[in-house]
Amino acid sequence: MDPLGAPSQFVDVDELPSWGDSCRDELNSSDTTAEIFQEDTVRSPFLYNKDINGKVVLWKGDVALLNCTAIVNTSNESLTDKNPVSESIFMLAGPDLKEDLQKLKGCRTGEAKLTKGFNLAARFIIHTVGPKYKSRYRTAAESSLYSCYRNVLQLAKEQSMSSVGFCVINSAKRGYPLEDATHIALRTVRRFLEIHGETIEKVVFAVSDLEEATYQKLLPLYFPRSLKEENRSLPYLPADIGNAEGEPVVPERQIRISEKPGAPEDNQEEEDEGLGVDLSFIGSHAFARMEGDIDKQRKLILQGQLSEAALQKQHQRNYNRWLCQARSEDLSDIASLKALYQTGVDNCGRTVMVVVGRNIPVTLIDMDKALLYFIHVMDHIAVKEYVLVYFHTLTSEYNHLDSDFLKKLYDVVDVKYKRNLKAVYFVHPTFRSKVQYFSLCVNMVFYHLFCLRTEGQNPPCGQPPPAVFCHITRTDRLSSFCP
């Protein structure tokens, strides 16, 4: 009720029944049952815990109506997604929310950002971005979704929030299977409450009619309401239940380090000899071949005292890190822009790659992810000669690539990109784009001359590829260009 006595549309979370209260007969199981169960050595990794169950609420309704410290909004990277949850929150919060969101400048997948609740009953809104799901990028999607729930809870803990209302973060538009996502959501919350339960009093899962059945089915696996339910749920737990914090575990990323790498594990006598064991074979391992102090190497680079071979090795190592990240991260949101694609070959048989400037919303996307996508697409293209065609057609001030980004791209990519790039075509250029390209080329040349001034040789790949500024019509064929 509001102060005037009119019924309120908002729901007080303290009046909602907890998950532990939803099945009284299970909680009131006999002591005999408990004693019999305790004799069994096999226990669920998610033990029956009355206190944790009292903090969890499953509620069918609109998360925007919850009267709690914070509610969760699921959106896209620009925080402008139109889904039922977001639309309801925006409608009830009022126009001030949109103005506050513009200050956040977007949100990356897996991150969580905070705004006021404005006209909502909730004091705060925590905005997060769930991943787009593709089966071949399942591991990346699982890690990102885990990060969503974990970062929301961590933010609630840091802000001393007593209650949090979760919507179902994996929106239908992003294609994440509901049951798989529910496993991640429930186990992440369970593990967080086990470790930091004293900081949060209530966690509400606000679900729709379609989602309620899945949550009712899976909640007993992670929040058993009795010893009997714990025992009954054990066979239905998935093989991957995450680590101690609920994060998905990838076996390929686990590293095993033995206590005494030089001692065979099956020979106890040699184990006792300690340092007397022959360790000569250890140097063949990659870990043992690691180079010296990385900070010292970087200092030498800045002072210009590192050799050309060492510089190239350092650059190759840096590029490999970017390449590994590009292959493991979900870049489907950047791919959907269709700003970079292969269009065939020219008369010389060289691959022609097209960049469409108007499809790059520089102010709305994460440019680091754009760089990762460029590396992901171009790594196998750049092993042989290729041509870049950049369409500057119909671009606006929101599509102009920053010169700092172009310099970063040039510094990160492998030498094969520069060696095999034979020409760059600018279609419908403006005066600004011409100046920007030529200034970048000058910086490239001087950079190479400076780095190799002590070597007494010509800078490899320091000369930028020839640029052709052209205005084509529908009848022109790019495949005929061959300088």
C-alpha positions as MATLAB code, in Angstrom:
seq = 'MDPLGAPSQFVDVDELPSWGDSCRDELNSSDTTAEIFQEDTVRSPFLYNKDINGKVVLWKGDVALLNCTAIVNTSNESLTDKNPVSESIFMLAGPDLKEDLQKLKGCRTGEAKLTKGFNLAARFIIHTVGPKYKSRYRTAAESSLYSCYRNVLQLAKEQSMSSVGFCVINSAKRGYPLEDATHIALRTVRRFLEIHGETIEKVVFAVSDLEEATYQKLLPLYFPRSLKEENRSLPYLPADIGNAEGEPVVPERQIRISEKPGAPEDNQEEEDEGLGVDLSFIGSHAFARMEGDIDKQRKLILQGQLSEAALQKQHQRNYNRWLCQARSEDLSDIASLKALYQTGVDNCGRTVMVVVGRNIPVTLIDMDKALLYFIHVMDHIAVKEYVLVYFHTLTSEYNHLDSDFLKKLYDVVDVKYKRNLKAVYFVHPTFRSKVQYFSLCVNMVFYHLFCLRTEGQNPPCGQPPPAVFCHITRTDRLSSFCP';
ca = [
       0.000    0.000    0.000;
       1.202    3.534   -0.718;
       0.822    6.385    1.859;
      -2.635    7.274    0.504;
      -3.908    3.738    0.954;
      -4.066    2.818   -2.744;
      -2.791   -0.653   -3.644;
       0.751   -0.558   -5.044;
       1.791   -2.418   -8.173;
       5.207   -3.130   -6.676;
       5.985   -6.325   -4.798;
       7.943   -6.391   -1.524;
      10.530   -9.191   -1.673;
      10.349   -9.685    2.099;
       6.747  -10.845    1.711;
       7.566  -13.471   -0.935;
       8.021  -17.088    0.274;
      11.578  -18.317    0.077;
      12.623  -21.415   -1.819;
      13.157  -23.258    1.467;
       9.533  -22.616    2.495;
       8.105  -23.907   -0.768;
       8.159  -27.589    0.261;
       7.344  -28.073    3.936;
       6.940  -31.843    3.807;
      10.480  -32.226    2.457;
      11.930  -30.043    5.190;
      10.089  -31.946    7.890;
      11.605  -35.315    6.936;
      12.169  -37.695    9.838;
      15.450  -38.019   11.739;
      15.632  -41.656   10.657;
      15.877  -40.593    7.045;
      18.654  -38.172    7.900;
      20.618  -40.790    9.793;
      20.348  -43.283    6.949;
      21.498  -40.641    4.477;
      24.469  -39.586    6.568;
      25.830  -43.121    6.450;
      26.145  -42.827    2.679;
      29.569  -41.429    1.739;
      28.387  -39.975   -1.577;
      27.070  -36.445   -1.042;
      26.031  -33.841   -3.536;
      28.534  -31.019   -4.219;
      25.593  -28.726   -3.420;
      24.689  -29.707    0.132;
      21.338  -29.084    1.783;
      21.645  -25.727    3.528;
      18.593  -24.238    5.209;
      20.142  -20.772    5.581;
      21.019  -20.476    1.866;
      17.574  -21.729    0.823;
      16.042  -18.995    2.974;
      17.852  -16.354    0.901;
      16.545  -17.607   -2.482;
      13.148  -16.743   -3.955;
      11.552  -18.040   -7.161;
       8.854  -15.633   -8.292;
       6.760  -15.566  -11.448;
       6.386  -11.959  -12.474;
       7.981   -8.804  -13.876;
      11.377   -8.052  -12.343;
      10.658   -4.311  -12.711;
       7.936   -4.602  -10.054;
      10.229   -5.921   -7.318;
      10.798   -3.692   -4.317;
      14.399   -4.636   -3.547;
      17.756   -2.881   -3.436;
      18.594   -3.605   -7.086;
      17.063   -5.332  -10.082;
      18.913   -6.673  -13.125;
      18.293   -5.513  -16.675;
      19.517   -7.628  -19.611;
      20.443   -5.610  -22.685;
      22.888   -5.342  -25.588;
      26.310   -3.686  -25.797;
      24.836   -0.236  -26.484;
      22.222   -0.714  -23.705;
      19.411   -0.063  -26.171;
      17.979   -3.560  -26.560;
      14.206   -3.817  -26.949;
      13.180   -6.933  -25.029;
      10.207   -7.358  -22.670;
      12.352   -6.992  -19.543;
      14.110   -3.803  -20.702;
      10.935   -2.217  -22.048;
       9.122   -2.765  -18.763;
      12.028   -1.324  -16.759;
      12.303    1.734  -19.029;
       8.555    2.349  -18.925;
       8.347    2.256  -15.115;
      11.670    4.014  -14.421;
      10.827    7.035  -16.527;
      12.801    9.134  -19.062;
      15.640    9.939  -16.652;
      16.966    6.374  -17.040;
      17.802    6.887  -20.731;
      19.796   10.021  -19.935;
      21.711    8.163  -17.211;
      22.481    5.259  -19.563;
      24.137    7.565  -22.085;
      26.791    8.392  -19.483;
      27.791    4.707  -19.249;
      28.920    4.626  -22.913;
      27.729    1.053  -23.418;
      28.548   -2.194  -21.652;
      30.659   -5.134  -22.803;
      29.387   -8.700  -22.861;
      29.690  -10.197  -19.387;
      30.152   -6.847  -17.637;
      27.750   -5.205  -15.171;
      27.099   -1.473  -14.807;
      25.005    0.469  -12.292;
      22.402    3.216  -12.587;
      19.761    4.632  -10.258;
      16.273    3.105  -10.191;
      14.496    6.471  -10.577;
      10.720    5.800  -10.482;
      11.102    2.086   -9.755;
      10.640    0.615   -6.310;
      14.198   -0.718   -6.612;
      16.895    1.744   -5.635;
      19.331    0.637   -8.354;
      19.361   -1.072  -11.740;
      22.290   -3.315  -12.645;
      22.665   -3.566  -16.426;
      24.451   -6.539  -17.961;
      24.911   -7.994  -21.450;
      24.453  -11.707  -22.039;
      26.345  -13.508  -24.832;
      25.030  -14.500  -28.222;
      25.012  -18.281  -28.338;
      26.554  -20.387  -31.083;
      27.302  -24.068  -30.575;
      30.871  -23.790  -31.877;
      31.570  -20.965  -29.388;
      29.838  -22.701  -26.498;
      32.771  -22.393  -24.097;
      33.054  -18.638  -24.650;
      29.294  -18.210  -24.225;
      29.298  -20.173  -20.954;
      32.157  -18.089  -19.562;
      30.463  -14.837  -20.577;
      27.133  -15.806  -19.035;
      28.886  -16.834  -15.832;
      30.596  -13.432  -15.808;
      27.208  -11.704  -16.091;
      25.838  -13.328  -12.936;
      29.125  -13.159  -11.068;
      29.718   -9.466  -11.852;
      26.160   -8.542  -10.867;
      26.576  -10.270   -7.497;
      30.040   -8.795   -7.000;
      28.693   -5.298   -7.699;
      25.855   -5.912   -5.231;
      28.389   -6.990   -2.622;
      30.608   -3.942   -3.200;
      27.613   -1.588   -2.912;
      26.331   -3.368    0.253;
      23.011   -4.275   -1.370;
      20.752   -6.440    0.761;
      18.569   -7.850   -2.043;
      18.908   -8.421   -5.792;
      16.175   -9.293   -8.291;
      17.426  -11.275  -11.291;
      15.646  -11.464  -14.593;
      16.620  -14.281  -16.951;
      19.744  -12.720  -18.455;
      19.939  -14.967  -21.520;
      17.277  -13.262  -23.640;
      15.518  -15.250  -26.362;
      16.948  -12.913  -29.032;
      20.470  -14.091  -28.214;
      19.612  -17.750  -28.706;
      21.036  -19.220  -25.480;
      19.351  -22.571  -24.606;
      17.233  -21.906  -21.525;
      18.123  -25.064  -19.593;
      21.884  -24.706  -20.163;
      21.751  -21.065  -19.079;
      19.691  -21.902  -15.987;
      22.350  -24.369  -14.815;
      24.973  -21.602  -14.986;
      22.723  -19.046  -13.282;
      21.764  -21.283  -10.359;
      25.187  -22.719   -9.620;
      26.854  -19.280   -9.834;
      24.386  -17.824   -7.333;
      24.719  -20.896   -5.095;
      28.523  -20.705   -4.985;
      28.443  -16.961   -4.363;
      26.035  -17.373   -1.440;
      28.260  -20.098    0.003;
      31.249  -17.731    0.049;
      29.639  -14.304    0.512;
      26.212  -15.204    1.847;
      26.502  -12.867    4.815;
      26.488   -9.827    2.487;
      23.167  -10.533    0.723;
      19.826  -11.299    2.348;
      17.647  -12.077   -0.684;
      18.221  -13.208   -4.257;
      15.035  -13.296   -6.331;
      14.739  -15.137   -9.656;
      11.932  -13.371  -11.534;
      10.706  -15.671  -14.307;
       7.939  -15.807  -16.904;
       5.434  -18.590  -17.526;
       7.782  -20.214  -20.065;
      10.788  -20.091  -17.741;
       9.133  -21.129  -14.480;
       9.011  -24.857  -15.250;
      12.745  -25.005  -16.036;
      13.658  -23.206  -12.818;
      11.323  -25.431  -10.777;
      13.018  -28.468  -12.293;
      16.643  -27.353  -11.765;
      16.495  -25.454   -8.466;
      16.466  -28.688   -6.371;
      19.803  -29.680   -7.938;
      21.589  -26.618   -6.563;
      19.337  -25.682   -3.640;
      18.022  -28.988   -2.216;
      15.370  -28.364    0.450;
      16.092  -31.508    2.432;
      18.600  -34.319    2.702;
      16.189  -36.545    0.844;
      15.918  -34.060   -2.053;
      19.701  -33.683   -2.095;
      20.099  -37.439   -2.472;
      17.409  -37.628   -5.131;
      18.896  -34.773   -7.183;
      22.482  -36.048   -7.237;
      22.160  -38.268  -10.387;
      20.707  -35.361  -12.377;
      23.604  -32.941  -11.888;
      25.513  -32.203  -15.137;
      29.078  -33.416  -15.618;
      30.433  -29.853  -15.549;
      29.417  -28.127  -12.314;
      32.154  -25.509  -12.526;
      34.874  -24.714  -10.033;
      34.540  -23.494   -6.456;
      32.925  -20.265   -7.700;
      30.695  -21.900  -10.330;
      32.857  -20.820  -13.277;
      32.862  -23.294  -16.209;
      35.954  -25.490  -16.240;
      37.818  -26.110  -19.518;
      40.110  -29.165  -19.125;
      42.463  -27.942  -21.882;
      43.252  -24.834  -19.830;
      44.172  -26.703  -16.676;
      47.918  -26.866  -15.954;
      49.427  -29.623  -13.858;
      52.682  -28.853  -12.072;
      54.324  -31.678  -10.161;
      55.932  -31.003   -6.815;
      59.316  -32.371   -7.951;
      59.484  -32.255  -11.749;
      62.767  -34.135  -11.895;
      61.637  -37.127   -9.842;
      59.616  -39.992  -11.383;
      56.307  -40.320   -9.502;
      56.484  -44.119   -9.285;
      59.944  -44.237   -7.640;
      59.727  -43.397   -3.944;
      63.454  -43.923   -3.334;
      64.479  -41.266   -5.822;
      61.880  -38.955   -4.329;
      63.757  -39.033   -1.039;
      67.009  -38.044   -2.712;
      65.696  -34.530   -3.314;
      68.148  -32.377   -5.212;
      70.347  -35.349   -6.115;
      68.040  -36.270   -8.994;
      69.167  -35.597  -12.554;
      67.230  -32.579  -13.817;
      69.018  -32.220  -17.146;
      65.989  -33.200  -19.217;
      63.801  -30.411  -17.822;
      65.194  -27.831  -20.238;
      63.292  -29.412  -23.114;
      59.966  -28.207  -21.708;
      58.401  -24.958  -22.944;
      58.066  -23.627  -19.409;
      61.792  -24.132  -18.775;
      62.674  -22.299  -22.009;
      60.968  -19.080  -20.947;
      63.132  -16.041  -21.507;
      64.409  -13.676  -18.865;
      62.838  -10.720  -17.147;
      60.012   -9.371  -19.340;
      60.124   -5.963  -17.654;
      63.822   -5.727  -18.427;
      63.140   -6.528  -22.092;
      60.496   -3.808  -22.300;
      62.904   -1.319  -20.743;
      65.531   -2.203  -23.360;
      62.950   -1.740  -26.102;
      62.140    1.748  -24.864;
      65.837    2.571  -24.701;
      66.412    1.222  -28.226;
      68.966   -1.310  -27.008;
      67.179   -4.507  -28.021;
      68.295   -6.236  -31.204;
      66.088   -6.475  -34.297;
      65.646  -10.232  -33.822;
      64.544   -9.745  -30.212;
      62.116   -7.021  -31.283;
      60.593   -9.272  -33.920;
      60.280  -12.107  -31.413;
      58.604   -9.805  -28.900;
      56.198   -8.559  -31.568;
      55.378  -12.115  -32.701;
      54.635  -13.145  -29.105;
      52.308  -10.179  -28.690;
      50.479  -10.966  -31.930;
      50.030  -14.615  -30.925;
      48.327  -13.486  -27.724;
      45.878  -11.390  -29.732;
      45.289  -14.285  -32.138;
      44.553  -16.756  -29.318;
      42.094  -14.321  -27.786;
      40.433  -13.738  -31.169;
      39.900  -17.471  -31.626;
      38.421  -18.006  -28.165;
      36.167  -14.939  -27.789;
      32.598  -14.632  -29.051;
      32.801  -12.055  -31.867;
      29.404  -12.728  -33.412;
      28.202   -9.191  -32.622;
      31.062   -7.712  -34.671;
      30.593  -10.262  -37.477;
      26.913   -9.313  -37.749;
      27.926   -5.782  -38.825;
      29.213   -7.222  -42.146;
      31.921   -4.573  -42.279;
      34.749   -6.921  -43.402;
      34.452   -9.723  -45.932;
      36.231  -11.452  -48.830;
      34.865  -10.617  -52.256;
      37.016  -12.679  -54.640;
      40.344  -12.163  -56.457;
      41.724   -9.549  -58.845;
      43.294  -10.171  -62.278;
      46.589  -10.997  -60.589;
      44.987  -13.740  -58.512;
      45.283  -11.811  -55.251;
      42.545  -12.024  -52.622;
      40.401   -8.890  -52.419;
      39.152   -7.947  -48.929;
      36.433   -5.320  -48.564;
      35.948   -2.951  -45.619;
      32.617   -1.051  -45.539;
      33.066    2.124  -43.512;
      29.384    2.911  -42.998;
      28.888   -0.453  -41.265;
      31.368    0.376  -38.482;
      29.561    2.254  -35.662;
      32.785    3.396  -33.992;
      31.031    5.102  -31.076;
      28.845    2.106  -30.225;
      31.107   -0.940  -30.471;
      34.153   -2.130  -28.593;
      37.039   -1.326  -30.939;
      39.277   -3.894  -29.236;
      36.754   -6.552  -30.254;
      36.771   -5.088  -33.762;
      40.552   -5.498  -33.827;
      40.191   -9.089  -32.608;
      37.679   -9.798  -35.385;
      40.014   -8.296  -38.012;
      42.812  -10.592  -36.813;
      40.473  -13.601  -36.705;
      39.380  -13.062  -40.328;
      42.680  -11.900  -41.820;
      45.200  -14.282  -40.215;
      44.869  -16.944  -42.926;
      44.293  -14.355  -45.705;
      47.519  -12.459  -45.018;
      49.769  -15.486  -45.587;
      49.721  -14.633  -49.301;
      49.335  -11.462  -51.360;
      46.072   -9.588  -50.903;
      44.402   -6.243  -51.630;
      42.238   -4.081  -49.349;
      39.299   -2.074  -50.707;
      37.867    0.477  -48.281;
      34.425    1.914  -49.109;
      34.146    5.357  -47.544;
      30.758    5.747  -49.236;
      27.930    7.329  -47.176;
      29.958    7.341  -43.968;
      29.248    9.878  -41.246;
      31.229   11.235  -38.298;
      30.146    8.152  -36.313;
      31.918    5.824  -38.754;
      35.359    7.425  -38.981;
      38.117    5.165  -37.749;
      40.307    6.961  -35.246;
      43.975    7.370  -36.212;
      44.973    5.898  -32.837;
      43.052    2.732  -33.689;
      44.789    2.482  -37.089;
      48.188    2.904  -35.445;
      47.324    0.237  -32.888;
      46.215   -2.084  -35.692;
      49.493   -1.505  -37.515;
      51.533   -2.139  -34.354;
      49.671   -5.349  -33.383;
      49.395   -7.266  -36.664;
      52.070   -9.675  -37.810;
      54.698   -8.685  -40.391;
      52.974  -10.858  -43.012;
      50.056   -8.393  -43.072;
      52.387   -5.590  -44.170;
      54.570   -7.689  -46.460;
      51.683   -9.213  -48.462;
      49.404   -6.145  -48.650;
      49.975   -4.991  -52.237;
      47.479   -2.161  -52.596;
      44.804   -0.212  -50.723;
      41.838    1.218  -52.637;
      39.826    4.110  -51.138;
      36.426    4.299  -52.809;
      34.662    7.689  -52.591;
      37.251    9.245  -50.254;
      36.884   12.597  -48.541;
      39.640   15.128  -47.989;
      39.794   14.133  -44.316;
      40.277   10.448  -45.114;
      43.092   11.247  -47.559;
      44.921   13.382  -45.001;
      44.425   10.739  -42.329;
      45.875    7.979  -44.532;
      48.910    9.987  -45.627;
      49.687   11.089  -42.048;
      49.493    7.449  -40.951;
      51.864    6.410  -43.757;
      54.383    9.092  -42.779;
      54.284    7.943  -39.167;
      54.847    4.339  -40.272;
      57.923    5.191  -42.304;
      59.509    7.358  -39.614;
      58.706    4.753  -36.980;
      60.598    2.061  -38.897;
      63.513    4.357  -39.661;
      63.795    5.278  -35.970;
      63.606    1.659  -34.752;
      66.272    0.452  -37.181;
      68.550    3.514  -37.213;
      71.389    1.545  -35.599;
      71.060   -1.496  -37.828;
      72.403    0.137  -41.005;
      69.772   -1.450  -43.282;
      66.535   -0.605  -45.036;
      63.401   -0.951  -42.913;
      61.527   -4.153  -43.878;
      57.934   -3.498  -44.892;
      58.344    0.076  -43.721;
      57.098    1.504  -47.004;
      53.287    1.561  -46.961;
      51.400   -0.063  -49.863;
      50.338    2.169  -52.751;
      46.975    3.866  -52.218;
      44.486    4.366  -55.035;
      41.775    6.971  -54.419;
      38.931    6.265  -56.808;
      35.294    7.046  -57.517;
      33.646    3.998  -59.074;
      30.229    3.437  -60.565;
      28.030    0.342  -60.646;
      29.614   -0.711  -63.955;
      33.192   -0.698  -62.625;
      34.713   -4.006  -61.502;
      37.162   -4.047  -58.634;
      38.486   -7.411  -59.809;
      40.026   -5.661  -62.845;
      42.332   -3.518  -60.682;
      45.911   -4.764  -60.782;
      48.583   -2.049  -60.210;
];
